[in-house]
PDB file of C-alpha atoms in Angstrom:
ATOM      1  CA  MET A   1     -18.490  62.468 -27.085  1.00  0.00           C
ATOM      2  CA  VAL A   2     -15.753  62.406 -24.917  1.00  0.00           C
ATOM      3  CA  LYS A   3     -13.036  64.942 -24.995  1.00  0.00           C
ATOM      4  CA  GLU A   4      -9.656  64.018 -24.499  1.00  0.00           C
ATOM      5  CA  ASP A   5      -6.953  66.127 -22.656  1.00  0.00           C
ATOM      6  CA  PRO A   6      -4.893  67.472 -24.806  1.00  0.00           C
ATOM      7  CA  GLY A   7      -1.669  66.855 -23.241  1.00  0.00           C
ATOM      8  CA  SER A   8      -2.237  62.880 -23.254  1.00  0.00           C
ATOM      9  CA  ALA A   9      -0.582  60.704 -25.144  1.00  0.00           C
ATOM     10  CA  PRO A  10      -2.450  57.406 -26.710  1.00  0.00           C
ATOM     11  CA  ALA A  11      -1.904  54.224 -24.756  1.00  0.00           C
ATOM     12  CA  PRO A  12       1.218  52.303 -25.750  1.00  0.00           C
ATOM     13  CA  SER A  13       0.461  49.023 -27.529  1.00  0.00           C
ATOM     14  CA  THR A  14       2.399  46.256 -28.392  1.00  0.00           C
ATOM     15  CA  VAL A  15       3.021  44.498 -31.813  1.00  0.00           C
ATOM     16  CA  VAL A  16       4.780  40.883 -32.158  1.00  0.00           C
ATOM     17  CA  TYR A  17       5.783  40.169 -35.394  1.00  0.00           C
ATOM     18  CA  ILE A  18       6.392  36.321 -36.362  1.00  0.00           C
ATOM     19  CA  ASN A  19       8.469  35.549 -39.021  1.00  0.00           C
ATOM     20  CA  SER A  20       7.051  32.448 -41.317  1.00  0.00           C
ATOM     21  CA  ASP A  21      11.049  32.018 -42.671  1.00  0.00           C
ATOM     22  CA  THR A  22      12.375  30.824 -38.878  1.00  0.00           C
ATOM     23  CA  ILE A  23       9.490  28.593 -37.888  1.00  0.00           C
ATOM     24  CA  GLN A  24      11.463  25.061 -38.193  1.00  0.00           C
ATOM     25  CA  PRO A  25       9.782  21.524 -37.979  1.00  0.00           C
ATOM     26  CA  ASP A  26      10.198  19.748 -34.938  1.00  0.00           C
ATOM     27  CA  TYR A  27       8.762  15.829 -36.250  1.00  0.00           C
ATOM     28  CA  VAL A  28       7.411  15.447 -32.827  1.00  0.00           C
ATOM     29  CA  ALA A  29       3.998  13.597 -34.510  1.00  0.00           C
ATOM     30  CA  TRP A  30       5.982  11.670 -36.708  1.00  0.00           C
ATOM     31  CA  SER A  31       8.373  10.771 -33.835  1.00  0.00           C
ATOM     32  CA  THR A  32       5.325   9.701 -31.743  1.00  0.00           C
ATOM     33  CA  PHE A  33       3.896   7.482 -34.591  1.00  0.00           C
ATOM     34  CA  SER A  34       7.518   6.096 -34.996  1.00  0.00           C
ATOM     35  CA  THR A  35       7.754   5.548 -30.790  1.00  0.00           C
ATOM     36  CA  ILE A  36       4.281   3.890 -30.957  1.00  0.00           C
ATOM     37  CA  PHE A  37       3.872   1.760 -33.938  1.00  0.00           C
ATOM     38  CA  LEU A  38       7.275   1.675 -35.696  1.00  0.00           C
ATOM     39  CA  ASN A  39       9.813   1.525 -32.842  1.00  0.00           C
ATOM     40  CA  SER A  40      12.270  -0.888 -34.221  1.00  0.00           C
ATOM     41  CA  CYS A  41      15.763  -1.001 -32.113  1.00  0.00           C
ATOM     42  CA  CYS A  42      13.913   1.928 -30.014  1.00  0.00           C
ATOM     43  CA  LEU A  43      15.060   4.519 -32.827  1.00  0.00           C
ATOM     44  CA  GLY A  44      11.053   5.945 -32.626  1.00  0.00           C
ATOM     45  CA  PHE A  45      11.837   6.613 -28.745  1.00  0.00           C
ATOM     46  CA  ILE A  46      15.280   8.212 -29.977  1.00  0.00           C
ATOM     47  CA  ALA A  47      13.709  10.211 -32.301  1.00  0.00           C
ATOM     48  CA  TYR A  48      11.021  11.382 -29.877  1.00  0.00           C
ATOM     49  CA  VAL A  49      13.991  12.852 -27.846  1.00  0.00           C
ATOM     50  CA  TYR A  50      15.304  14.998 -30.236  1.00  0.00           C
ATOM     51  CA  SER A  51      12.472  16.650 -31.258  1.00  0.00           C
ATOM     52  CA  VAL A  52      11.462  17.258 -27.847  1.00  0.00           C
ATOM     53  CA  LYS A  53      14.997  18.839 -27.538  1.00  0.00           C
ATOM     54  CA  SER A  54      14.068  20.416 -31.183  1.00  0.00           C
ATOM     55  CA  ARG A  55      11.151  22.015 -29.808  1.00  0.00           C
ATOM     56  CA  ASP A  56      13.132  23.065 -26.302  1.00  0.00           C
ATOM     57  CA  ARG A  57      15.800  25.252 -28.641  1.00  0.00           C
ATOM     58  CA  LYS A  58      13.189  26.094 -30.795  1.00  0.00           C
ATOM     59  CA  MET A  59      11.565  27.983 -27.897  1.00  0.00           C
ATOM     60  CA  VAL A  60      14.408  29.118 -26.303  1.00  0.00           C
ATOM     61  CA  GLY A  61      15.398  30.896 -29.471  1.00  0.00           C
ATOM     62  CA  ASP A  62      18.092  28.767 -30.399  1.00  0.00           C
ATOM     63  CA  MET A  63      17.206  28.014 -34.085  1.00  0.00           C
ATOM     64  CA  ASN A  64      20.671  26.586 -34.785  1.00  0.00           C
ATOM     65  CA  GLY A  65      20.500  24.157 -32.373  1.00  0.00           C
ATOM     66  CA  ALA A  66      17.121  23.271 -33.110  1.00  0.00           C
ATOM     67  CA  GLN A  67      17.820  22.827 -36.441  1.00  0.00           C
ATOM     68  CA  THR A  68      20.284  20.691 -35.508  1.00  0.00           C
ATOM     69  CA  TYR A  69      18.132  18.466 -33.343  1.00  0.00           C
ATOM     70  CA  ALA A  70      15.152  18.417 -35.983  1.00  0.00           C
ATOM     71  CA  SER A  71      17.500  16.821 -38.448  1.00  0.00           C
ATOM     72  CA  THR A  72      18.460  14.341 -36.051  1.00  0.00           C
ATOM     73  CA  ALA A  73      15.123  13.129 -35.408  1.00  0.00           C
ATOM     74  CA  LYS A  74      14.251  13.044 -38.891  1.00  0.00           C
ATOM     75  CA  LYS A  75      17.033  10.925 -39.970  1.00  0.00           C
ATOM     76  CA  LEU A  76      15.881   8.882 -37.196  1.00  0.00           C
ATOM     77  CA  ASN A  77      12.576   8.609 -37.891  1.00  0.00           C
ATOM     78  CA  ILE A  78      13.039   8.005 -41.712  1.00  0.00           C
ATOM     79  CA  ILE A  79      15.653   4.810 -40.318  1.00  0.00           C
ATOM     80  CA  ALA A  80      12.720   3.553 -38.008  1.00  0.00           C
ATOM     81  CA  VAL A  81      10.266   3.452 -41.207  1.00  0.00           C
ATOM     82  CA  VAL A  82      12.728   1.774 -43.394  1.00  0.00           C
ATOM     83  CA  ILE A  83      13.955  -0.914 -41.174  1.00  0.00           C
ATOM     84  CA  SER A  84       9.944  -1.245 -39.851  1.00  0.00           C
ATOM     85  CA  VAL A  85       8.675  -1.573 -43.721  1.00  0.00           C
ATOM     86  CA  VAL A  86      11.563  -4.214 -44.587  1.00  0.00           C
ATOM     87  CA  CYS A  87      10.992  -6.448 -41.603  1.00  0.00           C
ATOM     88  CA  PHE A  88       6.729  -6.227 -42.636  1.00  0.00           C
ATOM     89  CA  ILE A  89       8.024  -7.299 -46.048  1.00  0.00           C
ATOM     90  CA  ILE A  90      10.040  -9.904 -45.545  1.00  0.00           C
ATOM     91  CA  LEU A  91       7.426 -11.242 -42.913  1.00  0.00           C
ATOM     92  CA  ILE A  92       4.749 -11.240 -45.529  1.00  0.00           C
ATOM     93  CA  ILE A  93       7.304 -13.226 -48.101  1.00  0.00           C
ATOM     94  CA  LEU A  94       7.875 -15.569 -45.308  1.00  0.00           C
ATOM     95  CA  TYR A  95       4.767 -16.406 -44.488  1.00  0.00           C
ATOM     96  CA  SER A  96       3.531 -16.473 -48.168  1.00  0.00           C
ATOM     97  CA  ALA A  97       6.036 -18.960 -48.829  1.00  0.00           C
ATOM     98  CA  GLY A  98       5.256 -21.056 -46.056  1.00  0.00           C
ATOM     99  CA  ILE A  99       8.221 -20.839 -44.121  1.00  0.00           C
ATOM    100  CA  ALA A 100       6.872 -19.248 -41.393  1.00  0.00           C
ATOM    101  CA  SER A 101       3.052 -19.788 -40.007  1.00  0.00           C
ATOM    102  CA  LEU A 102       0.523 -18.317 -37.718  1.00  0.00           C
ATOM    103  CA  SER A 103       0.075 -21.297 -35.946  1.00  0.00           C
ATOM    104  CA  TYR A 104       1.548 -22.566 -32.419  1.00  0.00           C
ATOM    105  CA  SER A 105       1.593 -26.573 -33.392  1.00  0.00           C
ATOM    106  CA  ARG A 106       2.649 -27.958 -36.328  1.00  0.00           C
ATOM    107  CA  TYR A 107       0.768 -31.177 -35.690  1.00  0.00           C
ATOM    108  CA  ASN A 108      -2.920 -29.771 -35.984  1.00  0.00           C
TER     109      ASN A 108
END
């Protein structure tokens, strides 16, 4: 058994409390997907830039700035997905109607 000195205080400790209410999504994963697969009009890349800015603001502690950048990134991602889905649907309609074809030569 170790005897403690009666005049010594316990070692100080630090407790970090992270409030789960302040965690804001930054949409980096969605923006990366939009950049790689659905990059219509470079909206995916622009959304990625705003997502990274949102993450940077969150690391600094500026939650209002992080929320502003995150909402812009979310809107750009939604627009990129909608434009890409509409383009894919139009291509499917054109291919099924025979207006567009996958062959390079019409005489083969």
